[in-house]
Coordinates of C-alpha atoms and ligand atoms in Angstrom, one line a residue:
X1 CA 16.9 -117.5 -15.4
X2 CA 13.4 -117.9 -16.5
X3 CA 12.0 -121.1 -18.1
X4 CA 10.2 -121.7 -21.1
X5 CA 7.5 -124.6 -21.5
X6 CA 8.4 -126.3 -24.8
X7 CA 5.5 -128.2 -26.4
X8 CA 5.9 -130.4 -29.3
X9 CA 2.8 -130.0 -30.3
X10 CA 2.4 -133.3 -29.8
X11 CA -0.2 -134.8 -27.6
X12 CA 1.6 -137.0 -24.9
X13 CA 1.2 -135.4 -21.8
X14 CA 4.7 -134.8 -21.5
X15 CA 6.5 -131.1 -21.4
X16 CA 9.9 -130.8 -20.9
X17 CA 11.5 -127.0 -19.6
X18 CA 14.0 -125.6 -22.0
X19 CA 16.1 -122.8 -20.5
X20 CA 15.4 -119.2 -21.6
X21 CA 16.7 -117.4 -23.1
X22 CA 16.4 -119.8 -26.3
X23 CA 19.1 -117.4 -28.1
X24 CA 22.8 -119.2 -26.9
X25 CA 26.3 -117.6 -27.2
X26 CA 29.2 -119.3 -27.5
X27 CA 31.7 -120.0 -24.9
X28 CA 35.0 -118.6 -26.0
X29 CA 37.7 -117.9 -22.9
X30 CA 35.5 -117.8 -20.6
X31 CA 32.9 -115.5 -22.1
X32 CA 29.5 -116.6 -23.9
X33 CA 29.6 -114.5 -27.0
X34 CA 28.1 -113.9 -30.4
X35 CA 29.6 -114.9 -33.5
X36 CA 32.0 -112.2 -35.1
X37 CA 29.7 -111.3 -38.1
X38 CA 26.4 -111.5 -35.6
X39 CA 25.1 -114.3 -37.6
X40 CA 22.4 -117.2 -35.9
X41 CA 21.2 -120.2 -36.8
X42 CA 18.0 -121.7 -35.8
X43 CA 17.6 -125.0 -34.3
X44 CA 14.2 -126.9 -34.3
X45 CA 13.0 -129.8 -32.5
X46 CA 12.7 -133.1 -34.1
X47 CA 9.6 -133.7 -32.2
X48 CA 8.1 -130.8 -34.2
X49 CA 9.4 -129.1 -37.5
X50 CA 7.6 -126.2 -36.8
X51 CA 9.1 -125.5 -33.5
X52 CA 12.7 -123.2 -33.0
X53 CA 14.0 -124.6 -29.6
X54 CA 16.7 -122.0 -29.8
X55 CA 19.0 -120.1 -31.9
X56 CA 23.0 -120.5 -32.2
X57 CA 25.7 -118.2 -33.6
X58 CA 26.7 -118.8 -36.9
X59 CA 30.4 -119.2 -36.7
X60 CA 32.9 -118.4 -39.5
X61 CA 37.1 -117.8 -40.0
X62 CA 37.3 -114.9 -37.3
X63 CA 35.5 -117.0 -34.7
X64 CA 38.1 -119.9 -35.1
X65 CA 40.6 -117.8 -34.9
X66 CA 39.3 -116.1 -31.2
X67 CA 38.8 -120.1 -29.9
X68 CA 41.8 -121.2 -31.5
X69 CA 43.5 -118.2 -29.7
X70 CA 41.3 -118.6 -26.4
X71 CA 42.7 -122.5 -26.2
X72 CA 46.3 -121.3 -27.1
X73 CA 46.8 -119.3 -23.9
X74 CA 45.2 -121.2 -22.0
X75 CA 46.9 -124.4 -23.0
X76 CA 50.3 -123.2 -20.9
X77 CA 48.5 -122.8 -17.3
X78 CA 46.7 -126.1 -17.9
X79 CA 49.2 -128.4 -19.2
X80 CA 51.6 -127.3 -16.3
X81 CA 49.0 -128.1 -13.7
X82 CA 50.4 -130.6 -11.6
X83 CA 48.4 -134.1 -12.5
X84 CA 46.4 -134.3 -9.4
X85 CA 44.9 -131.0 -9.5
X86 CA 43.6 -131.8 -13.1
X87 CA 42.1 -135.2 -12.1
X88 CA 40.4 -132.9 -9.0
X89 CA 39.1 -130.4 -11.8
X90 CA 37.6 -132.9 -14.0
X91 CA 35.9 -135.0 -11.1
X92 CA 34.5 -131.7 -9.8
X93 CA 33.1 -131.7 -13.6
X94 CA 32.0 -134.7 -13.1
X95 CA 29.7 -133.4 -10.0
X96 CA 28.2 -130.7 -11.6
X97 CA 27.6 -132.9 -14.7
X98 CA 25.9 -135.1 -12.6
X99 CA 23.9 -133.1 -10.7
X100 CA 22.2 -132.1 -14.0
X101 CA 21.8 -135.2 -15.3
X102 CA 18.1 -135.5 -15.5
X103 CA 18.2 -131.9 -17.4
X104 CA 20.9 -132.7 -19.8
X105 CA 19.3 -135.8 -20.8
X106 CA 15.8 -133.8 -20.8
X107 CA 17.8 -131.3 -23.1
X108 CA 18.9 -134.2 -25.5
X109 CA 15.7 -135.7 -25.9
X110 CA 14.9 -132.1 -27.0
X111 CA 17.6 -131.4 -29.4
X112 CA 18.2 -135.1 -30.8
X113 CA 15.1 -137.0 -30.6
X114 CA 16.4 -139.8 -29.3
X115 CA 14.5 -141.0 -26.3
X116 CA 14.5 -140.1 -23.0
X117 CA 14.7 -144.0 -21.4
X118 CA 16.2 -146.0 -24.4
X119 CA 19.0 -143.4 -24.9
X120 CA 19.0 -140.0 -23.9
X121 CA 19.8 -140.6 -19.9
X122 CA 22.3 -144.0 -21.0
X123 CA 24.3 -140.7 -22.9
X124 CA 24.7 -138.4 -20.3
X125 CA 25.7 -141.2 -17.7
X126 CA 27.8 -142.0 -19.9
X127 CA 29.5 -138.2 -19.9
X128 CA 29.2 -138.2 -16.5
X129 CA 31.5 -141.9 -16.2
X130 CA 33.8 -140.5 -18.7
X131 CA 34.9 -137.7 -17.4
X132 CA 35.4 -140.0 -13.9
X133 CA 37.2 -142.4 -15.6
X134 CA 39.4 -139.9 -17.5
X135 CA 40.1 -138.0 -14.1
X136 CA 41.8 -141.6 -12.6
X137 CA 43.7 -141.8 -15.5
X138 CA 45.6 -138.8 -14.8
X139 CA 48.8 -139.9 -13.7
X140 CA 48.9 -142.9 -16.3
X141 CA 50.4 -139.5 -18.5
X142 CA 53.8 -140.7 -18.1
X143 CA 57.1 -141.7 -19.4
X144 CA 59.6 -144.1 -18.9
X145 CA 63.4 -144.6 -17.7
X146 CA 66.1 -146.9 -19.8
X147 CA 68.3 -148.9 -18.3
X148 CA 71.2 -147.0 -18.8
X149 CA 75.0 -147.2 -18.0
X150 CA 75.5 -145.5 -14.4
X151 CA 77.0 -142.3 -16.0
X152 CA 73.2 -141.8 -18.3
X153 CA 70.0 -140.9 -17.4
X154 CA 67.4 -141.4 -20.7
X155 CA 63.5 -140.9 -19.8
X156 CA 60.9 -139.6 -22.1
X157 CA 58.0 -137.4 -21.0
X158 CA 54.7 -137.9 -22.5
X159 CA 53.6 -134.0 -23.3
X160 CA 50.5 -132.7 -24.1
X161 CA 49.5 -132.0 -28.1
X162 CA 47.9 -128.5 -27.7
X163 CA 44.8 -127.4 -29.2
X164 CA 42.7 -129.8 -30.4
X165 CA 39.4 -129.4 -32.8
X166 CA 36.8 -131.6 -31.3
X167 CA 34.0 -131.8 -34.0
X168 CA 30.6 -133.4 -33.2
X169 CA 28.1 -135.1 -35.1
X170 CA 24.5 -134.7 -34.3
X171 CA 23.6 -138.3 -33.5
X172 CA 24.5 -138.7 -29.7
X173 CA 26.6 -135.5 -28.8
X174 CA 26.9 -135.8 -24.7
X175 CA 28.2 -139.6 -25.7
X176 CA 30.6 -138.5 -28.6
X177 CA 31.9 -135.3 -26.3
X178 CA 32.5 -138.2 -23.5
X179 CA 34.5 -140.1 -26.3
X180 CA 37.3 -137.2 -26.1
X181 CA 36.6 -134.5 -23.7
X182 CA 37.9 -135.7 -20.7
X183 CA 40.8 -137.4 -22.2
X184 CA 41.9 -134.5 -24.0
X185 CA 41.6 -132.1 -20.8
X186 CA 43.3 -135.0 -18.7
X187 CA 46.4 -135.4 -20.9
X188 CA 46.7 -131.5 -20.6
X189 CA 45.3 -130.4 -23.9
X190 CA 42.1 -127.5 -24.1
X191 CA 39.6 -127.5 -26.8
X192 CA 37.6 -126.0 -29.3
X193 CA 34.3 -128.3 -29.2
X194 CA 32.5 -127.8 -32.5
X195 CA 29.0 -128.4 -31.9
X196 CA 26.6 -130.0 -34.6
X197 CA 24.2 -127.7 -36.1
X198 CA 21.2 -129.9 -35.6
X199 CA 21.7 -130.6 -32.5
X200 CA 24.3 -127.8 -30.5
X201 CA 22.1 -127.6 -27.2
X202 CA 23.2 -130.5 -25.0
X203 CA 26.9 -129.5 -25.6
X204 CA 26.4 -125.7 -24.5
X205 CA 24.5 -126.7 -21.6
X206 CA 27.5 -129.1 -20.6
X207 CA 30.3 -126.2 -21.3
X208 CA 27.9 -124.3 -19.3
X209 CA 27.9 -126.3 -16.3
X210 CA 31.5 -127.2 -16.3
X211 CA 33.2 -123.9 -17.0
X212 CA 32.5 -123.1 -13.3
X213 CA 35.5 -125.6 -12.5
X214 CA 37.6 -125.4 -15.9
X215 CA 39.7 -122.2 -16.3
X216 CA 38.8 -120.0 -19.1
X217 CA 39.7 -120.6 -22.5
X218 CA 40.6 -124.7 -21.7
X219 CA 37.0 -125.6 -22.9
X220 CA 35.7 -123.5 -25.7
X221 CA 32.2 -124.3 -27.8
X222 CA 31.3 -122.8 -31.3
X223 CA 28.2 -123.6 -33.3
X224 CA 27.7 -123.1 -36.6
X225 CA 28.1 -125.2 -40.0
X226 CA 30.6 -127.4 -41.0
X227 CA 31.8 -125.9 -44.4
X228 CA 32.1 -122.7 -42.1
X229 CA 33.6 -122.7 -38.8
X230 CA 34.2 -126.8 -39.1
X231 CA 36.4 -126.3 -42.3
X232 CA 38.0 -123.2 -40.7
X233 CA 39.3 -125.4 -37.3
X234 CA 40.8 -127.9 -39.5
X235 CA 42.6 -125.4 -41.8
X236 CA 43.8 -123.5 -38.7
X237 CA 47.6 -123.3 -38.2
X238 CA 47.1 -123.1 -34.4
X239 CA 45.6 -126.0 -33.8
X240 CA 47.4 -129.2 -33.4
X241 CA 44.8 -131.9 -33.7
X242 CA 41.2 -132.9 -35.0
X243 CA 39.1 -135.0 -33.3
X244 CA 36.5 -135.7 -35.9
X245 CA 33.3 -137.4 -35.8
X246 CA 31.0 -137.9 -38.6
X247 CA 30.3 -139.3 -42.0
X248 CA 32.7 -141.4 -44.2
X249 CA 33.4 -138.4 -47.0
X250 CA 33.4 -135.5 -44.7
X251 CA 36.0 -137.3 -43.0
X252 CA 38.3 -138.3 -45.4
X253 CA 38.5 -134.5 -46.3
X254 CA 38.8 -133.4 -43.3
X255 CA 42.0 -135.8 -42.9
X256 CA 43.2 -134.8 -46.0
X257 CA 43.2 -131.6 -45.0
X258 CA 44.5 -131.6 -41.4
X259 CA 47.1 -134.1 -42.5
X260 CA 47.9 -131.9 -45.5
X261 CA 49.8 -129.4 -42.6
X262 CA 50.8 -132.3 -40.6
X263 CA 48.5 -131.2 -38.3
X264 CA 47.7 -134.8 -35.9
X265 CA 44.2 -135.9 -36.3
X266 CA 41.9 -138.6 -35.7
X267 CA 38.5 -139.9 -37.8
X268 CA 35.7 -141.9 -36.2
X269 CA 33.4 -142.4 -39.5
X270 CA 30.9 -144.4 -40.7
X271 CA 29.6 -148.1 -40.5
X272 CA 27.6 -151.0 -41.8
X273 CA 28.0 -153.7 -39.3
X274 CA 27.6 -157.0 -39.5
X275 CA 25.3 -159.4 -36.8
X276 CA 26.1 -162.8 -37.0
X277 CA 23.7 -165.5 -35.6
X278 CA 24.8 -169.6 -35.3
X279 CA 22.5 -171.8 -35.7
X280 CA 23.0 -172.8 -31.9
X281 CA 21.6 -169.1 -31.1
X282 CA 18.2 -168.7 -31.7
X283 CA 17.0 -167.8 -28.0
X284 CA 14.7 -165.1 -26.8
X285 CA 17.9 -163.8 -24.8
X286 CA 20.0 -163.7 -28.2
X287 CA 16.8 -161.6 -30.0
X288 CA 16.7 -159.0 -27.2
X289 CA 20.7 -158.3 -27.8
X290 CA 20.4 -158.7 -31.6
X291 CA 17.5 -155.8 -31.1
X292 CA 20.5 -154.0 -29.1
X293 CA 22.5 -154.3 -31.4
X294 CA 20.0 -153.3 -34.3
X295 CA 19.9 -149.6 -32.7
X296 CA 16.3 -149.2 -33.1
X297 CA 15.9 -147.7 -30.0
X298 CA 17.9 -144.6 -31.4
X299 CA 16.2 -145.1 -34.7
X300 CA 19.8 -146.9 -35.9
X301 CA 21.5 -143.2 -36.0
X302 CA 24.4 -144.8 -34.4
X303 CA 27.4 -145.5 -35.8
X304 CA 27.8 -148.7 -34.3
X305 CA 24.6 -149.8 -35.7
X306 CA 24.3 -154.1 -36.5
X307 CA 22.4 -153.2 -39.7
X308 CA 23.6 -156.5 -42.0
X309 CA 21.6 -159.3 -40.0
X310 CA 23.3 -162.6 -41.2
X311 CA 20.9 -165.4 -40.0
X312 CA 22.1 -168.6 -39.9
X313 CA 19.7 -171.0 -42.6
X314 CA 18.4 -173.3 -39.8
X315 CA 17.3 -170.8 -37.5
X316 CA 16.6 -168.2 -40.3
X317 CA 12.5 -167.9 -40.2
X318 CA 12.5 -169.1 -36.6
X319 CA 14.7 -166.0 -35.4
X320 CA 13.1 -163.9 -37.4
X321 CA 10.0 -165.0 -36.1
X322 CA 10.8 -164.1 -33.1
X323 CA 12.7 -160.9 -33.4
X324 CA 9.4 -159.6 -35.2
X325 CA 7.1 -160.0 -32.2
X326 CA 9.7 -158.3 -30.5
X327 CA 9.9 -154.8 -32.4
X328 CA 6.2 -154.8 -33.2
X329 CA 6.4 -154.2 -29.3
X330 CA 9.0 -151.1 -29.5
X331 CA 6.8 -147.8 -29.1
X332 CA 7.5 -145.3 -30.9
X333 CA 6.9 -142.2 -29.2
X334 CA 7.2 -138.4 -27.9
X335 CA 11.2 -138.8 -27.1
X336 CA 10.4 -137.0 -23.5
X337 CA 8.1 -139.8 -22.6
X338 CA 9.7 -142.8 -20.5
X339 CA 7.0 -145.2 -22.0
X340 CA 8.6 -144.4 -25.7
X341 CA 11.2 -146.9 -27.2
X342 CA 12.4 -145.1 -30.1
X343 CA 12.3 -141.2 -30.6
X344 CA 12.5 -139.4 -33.6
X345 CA 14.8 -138.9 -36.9
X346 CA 16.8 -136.0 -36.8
X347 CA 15.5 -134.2 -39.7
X348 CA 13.5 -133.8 -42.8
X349 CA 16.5 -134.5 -45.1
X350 CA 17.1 -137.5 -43.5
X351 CA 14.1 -138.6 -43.1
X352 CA 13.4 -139.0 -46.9
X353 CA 17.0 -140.5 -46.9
X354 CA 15.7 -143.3 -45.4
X355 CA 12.8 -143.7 -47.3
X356 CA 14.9 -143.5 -50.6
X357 CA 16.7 -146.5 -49.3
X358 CA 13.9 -148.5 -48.6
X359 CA 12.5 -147.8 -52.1
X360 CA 16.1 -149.0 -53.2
X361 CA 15.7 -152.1 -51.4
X362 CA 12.2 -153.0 -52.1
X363 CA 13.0 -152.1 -55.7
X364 CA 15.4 -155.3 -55.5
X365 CA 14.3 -159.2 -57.0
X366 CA 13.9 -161.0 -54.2
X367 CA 13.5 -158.5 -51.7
X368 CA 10.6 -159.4 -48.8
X369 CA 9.6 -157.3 -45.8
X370 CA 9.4 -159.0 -42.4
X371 CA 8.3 -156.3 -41.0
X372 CA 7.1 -152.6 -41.3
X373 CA 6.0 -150.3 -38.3
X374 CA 5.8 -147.3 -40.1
X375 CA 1.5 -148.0 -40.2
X376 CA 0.6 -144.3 -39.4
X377 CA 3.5 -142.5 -39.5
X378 CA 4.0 -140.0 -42.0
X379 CA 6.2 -137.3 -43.8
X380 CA 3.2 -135.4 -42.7
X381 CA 3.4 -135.5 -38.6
X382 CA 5.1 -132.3 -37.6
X383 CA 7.9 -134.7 -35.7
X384 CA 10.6 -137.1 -38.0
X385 CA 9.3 -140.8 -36.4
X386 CA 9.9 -143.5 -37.9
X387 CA 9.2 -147.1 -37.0
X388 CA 11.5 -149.7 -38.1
X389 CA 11.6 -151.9 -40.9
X390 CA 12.9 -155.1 -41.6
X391 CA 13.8 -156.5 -45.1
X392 CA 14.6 -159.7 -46.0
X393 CA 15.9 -162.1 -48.7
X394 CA 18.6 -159.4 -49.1
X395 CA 22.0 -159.6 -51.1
X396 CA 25.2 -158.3 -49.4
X397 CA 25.7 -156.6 -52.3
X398 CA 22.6 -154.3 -52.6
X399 CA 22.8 -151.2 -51.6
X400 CA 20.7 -151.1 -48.9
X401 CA 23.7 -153.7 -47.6
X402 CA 26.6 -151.8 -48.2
X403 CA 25.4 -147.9 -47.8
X404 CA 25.2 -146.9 -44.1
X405 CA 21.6 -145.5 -44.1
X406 CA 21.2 -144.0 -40.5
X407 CA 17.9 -145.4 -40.2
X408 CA 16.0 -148.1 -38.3
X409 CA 16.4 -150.7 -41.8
X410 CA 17.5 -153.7 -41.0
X411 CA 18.8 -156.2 -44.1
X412 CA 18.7 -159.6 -43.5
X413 CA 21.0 -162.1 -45.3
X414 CA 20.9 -165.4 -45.0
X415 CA 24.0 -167.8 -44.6
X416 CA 24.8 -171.4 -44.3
X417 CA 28.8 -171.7 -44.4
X418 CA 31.4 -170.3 -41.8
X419 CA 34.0 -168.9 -44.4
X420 CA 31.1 -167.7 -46.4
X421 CA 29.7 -165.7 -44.1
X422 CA 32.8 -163.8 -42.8
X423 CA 33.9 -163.1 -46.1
X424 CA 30.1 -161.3 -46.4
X425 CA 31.0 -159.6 -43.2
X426 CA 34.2 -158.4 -44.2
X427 CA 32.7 -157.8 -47.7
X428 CA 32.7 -154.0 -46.8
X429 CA 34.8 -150.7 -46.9
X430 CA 33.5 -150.0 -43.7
X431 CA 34.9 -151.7 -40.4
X432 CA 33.6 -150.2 -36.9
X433 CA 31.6 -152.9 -35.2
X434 CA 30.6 -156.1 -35.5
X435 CA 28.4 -158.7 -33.5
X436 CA 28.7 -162.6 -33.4
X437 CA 25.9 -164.7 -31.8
X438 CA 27.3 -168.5 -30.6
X439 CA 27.1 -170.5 -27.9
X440 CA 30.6 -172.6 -28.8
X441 CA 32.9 -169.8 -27.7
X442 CA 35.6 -171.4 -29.5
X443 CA 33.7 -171.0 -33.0
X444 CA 32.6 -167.2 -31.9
X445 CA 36.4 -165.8 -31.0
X446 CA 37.3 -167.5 -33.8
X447 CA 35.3 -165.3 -36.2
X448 CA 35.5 -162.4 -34.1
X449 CA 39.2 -162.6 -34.6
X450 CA 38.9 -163.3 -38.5
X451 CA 36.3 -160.3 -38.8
X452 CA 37.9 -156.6 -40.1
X453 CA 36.2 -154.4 -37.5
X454 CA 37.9 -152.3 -35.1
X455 CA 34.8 -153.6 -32.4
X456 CA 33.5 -157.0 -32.2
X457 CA 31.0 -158.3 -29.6
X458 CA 30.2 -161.6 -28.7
X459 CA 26.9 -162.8 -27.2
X460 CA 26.2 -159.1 -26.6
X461 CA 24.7 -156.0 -28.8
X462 CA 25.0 -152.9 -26.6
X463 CA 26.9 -149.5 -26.7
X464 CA 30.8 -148.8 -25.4
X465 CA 31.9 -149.4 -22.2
X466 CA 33.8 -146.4 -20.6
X467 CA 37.7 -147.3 -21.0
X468 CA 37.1 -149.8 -24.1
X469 CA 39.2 -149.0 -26.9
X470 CA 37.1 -147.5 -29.7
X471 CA 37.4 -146.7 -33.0
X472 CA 36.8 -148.3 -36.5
X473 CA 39.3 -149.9 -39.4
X474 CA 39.4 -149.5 -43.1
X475 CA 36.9 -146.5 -43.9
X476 CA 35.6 -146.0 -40.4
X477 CA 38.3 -144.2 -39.0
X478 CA 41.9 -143.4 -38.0
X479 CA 42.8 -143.6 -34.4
X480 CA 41.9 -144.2 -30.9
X481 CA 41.4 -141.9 -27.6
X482 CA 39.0 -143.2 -25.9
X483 CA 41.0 -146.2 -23.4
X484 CA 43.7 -145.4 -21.3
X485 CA 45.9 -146.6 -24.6
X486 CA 44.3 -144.1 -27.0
X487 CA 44.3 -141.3 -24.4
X488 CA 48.0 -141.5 -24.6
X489 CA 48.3 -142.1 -28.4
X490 CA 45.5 -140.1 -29.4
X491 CA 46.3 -136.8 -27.1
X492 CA 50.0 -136.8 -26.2
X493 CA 53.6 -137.1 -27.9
X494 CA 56.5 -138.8 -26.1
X495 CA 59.6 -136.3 -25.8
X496 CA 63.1 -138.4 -25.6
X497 CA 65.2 -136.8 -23.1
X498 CA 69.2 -138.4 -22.6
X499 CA 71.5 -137.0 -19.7
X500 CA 75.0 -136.9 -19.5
X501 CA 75.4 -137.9 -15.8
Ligands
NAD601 P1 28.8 -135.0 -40.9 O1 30.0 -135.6 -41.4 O2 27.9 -134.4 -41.9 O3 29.1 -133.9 -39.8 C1 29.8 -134.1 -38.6 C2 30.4 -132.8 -38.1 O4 31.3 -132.3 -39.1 C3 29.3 -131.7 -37.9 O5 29.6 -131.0 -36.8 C4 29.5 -130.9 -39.2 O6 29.1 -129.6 -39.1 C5 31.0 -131.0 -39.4 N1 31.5 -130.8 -40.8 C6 30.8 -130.9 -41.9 N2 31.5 -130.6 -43.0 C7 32.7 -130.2 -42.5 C8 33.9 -129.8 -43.1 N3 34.1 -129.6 -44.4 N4 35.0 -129.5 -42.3 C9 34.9 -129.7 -40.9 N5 33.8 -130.1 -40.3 C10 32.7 -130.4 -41.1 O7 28.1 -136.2 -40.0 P2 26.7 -136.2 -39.3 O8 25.6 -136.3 -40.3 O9 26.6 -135.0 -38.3 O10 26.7 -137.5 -38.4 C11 26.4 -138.7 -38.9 C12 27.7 -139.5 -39.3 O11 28.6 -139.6 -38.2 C13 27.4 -140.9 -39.7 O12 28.1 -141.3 -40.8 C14 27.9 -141.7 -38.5 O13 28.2 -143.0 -38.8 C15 29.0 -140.9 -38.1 N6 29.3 -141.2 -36.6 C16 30.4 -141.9 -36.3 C17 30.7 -142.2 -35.0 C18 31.9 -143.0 -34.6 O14 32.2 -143.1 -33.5 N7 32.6 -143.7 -35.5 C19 29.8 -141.8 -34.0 C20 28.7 -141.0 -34.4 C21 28.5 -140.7 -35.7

């Protein structure tokens, strides 16, 4: 294959090789084919509006139906392999996942923005762990034996679902693909990965590599747009679950509609996550996991993102002081280079989503800005940066406080009282993550314990940790798969057998 120089147009020095040809298929048993109607869609850069990076097919009913039947016979080989050879399979993945590490995460600055350093290599080490993880696990896939009269023999077997929908948001796809890939495939299920429309390359290049190990039709990839070829794998008869990532009201029609056939499925939404800091916290080690945990460094498109900061009233100006210095440091940059801190928004629609929020919250009586790196940057540059902001004096109640915005706006609200403050935090339909700042673990399990979130870290702000059970309460999802425990719940049913000795 040939390769292409891409240039952003930008002038950083930095080039990053794209494979040619731009113009993907999609990989359906085996085979990397165009979309049934011949449709594409083009994808761009975030680094540069005016650049296509490549072009995807536009998948509709008649492609779900060839995936969906792809997976389907496929599904008996696979699930009857014998649990060792699976866990062999998915650790060779693992290899060849590996070995192109430095290209996949190339490929995501590319197709994300999100940069190279900060996030893009952290998401495809974290594919690459995944899938090793998921491979041990193998022959956890068990059932258990009653302690029956002599004359009885009762065990269940923990089977496989089927086909499952795996649909991807465009935020962090290598890490959301980790999140149910290899637990799928290692319970004994095959796929149909949707990929997101603004960002599908990282994905094909990963069913690329890895369909040299998997056998036809257990991983299959369409592209395309979600009221298309999305809506028509949750409709489908044939497939048995949806893994679903992606915003709060896509998701709760999606549910509606995959539990309307009793299909199984699974919803890992939205968030607004609270960051709580005690008064005993205000340390330069606590401001460089509160940045963590503020997601700046992906420009806050993460679901997990800490974007209520609730700053205790004695520390409140000092922290803040503090945390300022620190992001005025944060370069924002080309999403290739290693020097940048934060990379790019994903696209002109949500770029001026954010800016209509901080309008919003500026609009607001009391409303003060701590800080704002945007300086230069502007809906002009041919790429989506943004620098952060930081608003204060703000009201849990405002909507820059309850909306999840996607953006690097931080809100900070002040608080002075223990019960007042987790009542703020839980003051929310949403419930994924949560942080809590103390020093007196005693008082920080005990909020973490009283807060509604399906995540809560204490004196810590990064991402997941490979095995860590994941997924939100309330509106930020339904379900679990990505621990050993939501592997099994999230990807297998338990069959009840009883034996008349
Ligand atoms: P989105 O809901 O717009 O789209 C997500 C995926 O669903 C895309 O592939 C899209 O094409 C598809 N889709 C859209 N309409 C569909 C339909 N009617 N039927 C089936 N599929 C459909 O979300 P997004 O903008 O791509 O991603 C951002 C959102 O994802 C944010 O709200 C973020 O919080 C959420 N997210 C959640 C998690 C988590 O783990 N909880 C992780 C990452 C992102």
């Amino acid at each position: 294959m040939a390769d292409t120089v891409i240039d952003s147009g930008i002038d950083t020095g930095v080039e990053t090789v794209v494979q040619d040809p731009k113009d993907w298929g999609m990989l359906i048993g085996g085979e990397w084919v165009e979309a049934a109607a011949g449709e594409r869609i083009e994808v761009i850069t975030p680094i540069d509006r005016n650049q296509v990076i490549a072009t995807v097919p536009r998948a509709r009913d008649a492609d779900a139906d060839r995936a969906v039947d792809a997976a389907r016979r496929a599904f008996p080989a696979w699930a009857e392999l014998s649990f060792p050879e699976r866990a062999r399979t998915l650790l060779k993945a693992a290899d060849l996942l590996e070995e192109a590490t430095e290209e996949l995460s190339q490929l995501t600055a590319v197709d994300t923005g999100n940069a190279i350093r900060t996030q893009a290599r952290p998401e495809s080490t974290m594919l690459i762990g995944a899938f090793r993880y998921f491979a041990g696990l193998a022959g956890e896939v068990k059932g258990v034996t009653l302690p029956t009269a002599s004359d009885q023999l009762q065990y269940t077997r923990r089977q496989p679902l089927g086909v499952v929908a795996a649909i991807l948001p465009w935020n962090s796809p290598l890490m959301i693909v980790a999140f149910k890939l290899p637990a799928l495939l290692v319970a004994g299920n095959t796929a149909v990965v949707k990929a997101a429309e603004d960002a599908p390359l990282s994905v094909l290049r990963m069913a690329e590599l890895i369909s040299e190990v998997l056998p036809p039709g257990v991983l299959n990839v369409v592209t395309g747009y979600g009221a298309e070829i999305g809506e028509a794998l949750v409709v489908h008869e044939d497939v048995d679950k949806v893994s679903f990532t992606g915003s709060t009201a896509v998701g709760a029609g999606v549910g509606a509609k995959a539990g309307g056939r009793l299909a199984h499925y699974s919803l890992e939404l939205g968030g607004k996550s609270p960051c709580i800091v005690y008064p005993d916290s205000c340390t330069d080690e606590v401001v460089e996991q509160v940045l963590l945990a503020t997601r700046f460094a992906r420009q806050s498109q993460s679901c997990t993102t800490g974007s209520r900061l609730f700053l205790h009233e004695a520390i409140h100006d000092e922290f803040l002081d503090k945390l300022v210095q620190r992001v005025a440091q944060l370069r924002v940059g080309d999403p290739r280079d290693e020097e940048s801190d934060i990379g790019c928004i994903i696209n002109a629609k949500q770029w001026q989503r954010v800016q209509g929020y901080i309008e919003d919250g500026l609009a607001q009586q009391g409303a003060g800005v701590a800080y704002d790196g945007r300086g230069s940057l502007t809906a002009d540059d041919p790429g989506f940066y943004h620098a952060p902001m930081i608003l204060t004096g703000v009201e849990n109640n405002w909507r820059i406080a309850r909306e999840e915005i996607f953006g690097p706006v931080l809100s900070v609200i002040r608080w002075s009282d223990e019960d007042e403050v987790v009542r703020m935090a839980n003051d929310s339909h949403y419930g994924l993550a949560a942080f809590v700042f103390c020093q007196d673990l005693g008082a920080a399990l005990r909020t973490a314990h009283r807060i509604d979130s399906g995540w809560v870290q204490v004196n810590q702000g990064g991402g997941q940790q490979v095995g860590q059970s994941y997924g939100g309460m309330k509106q930020s999802g339904v379900g679990r798969e990505f621990s050993l425990e939501g592997m099994l719940e999230g990807f297998t049913q338990v069959k009840q057998i009883n034996v008349r000795l």
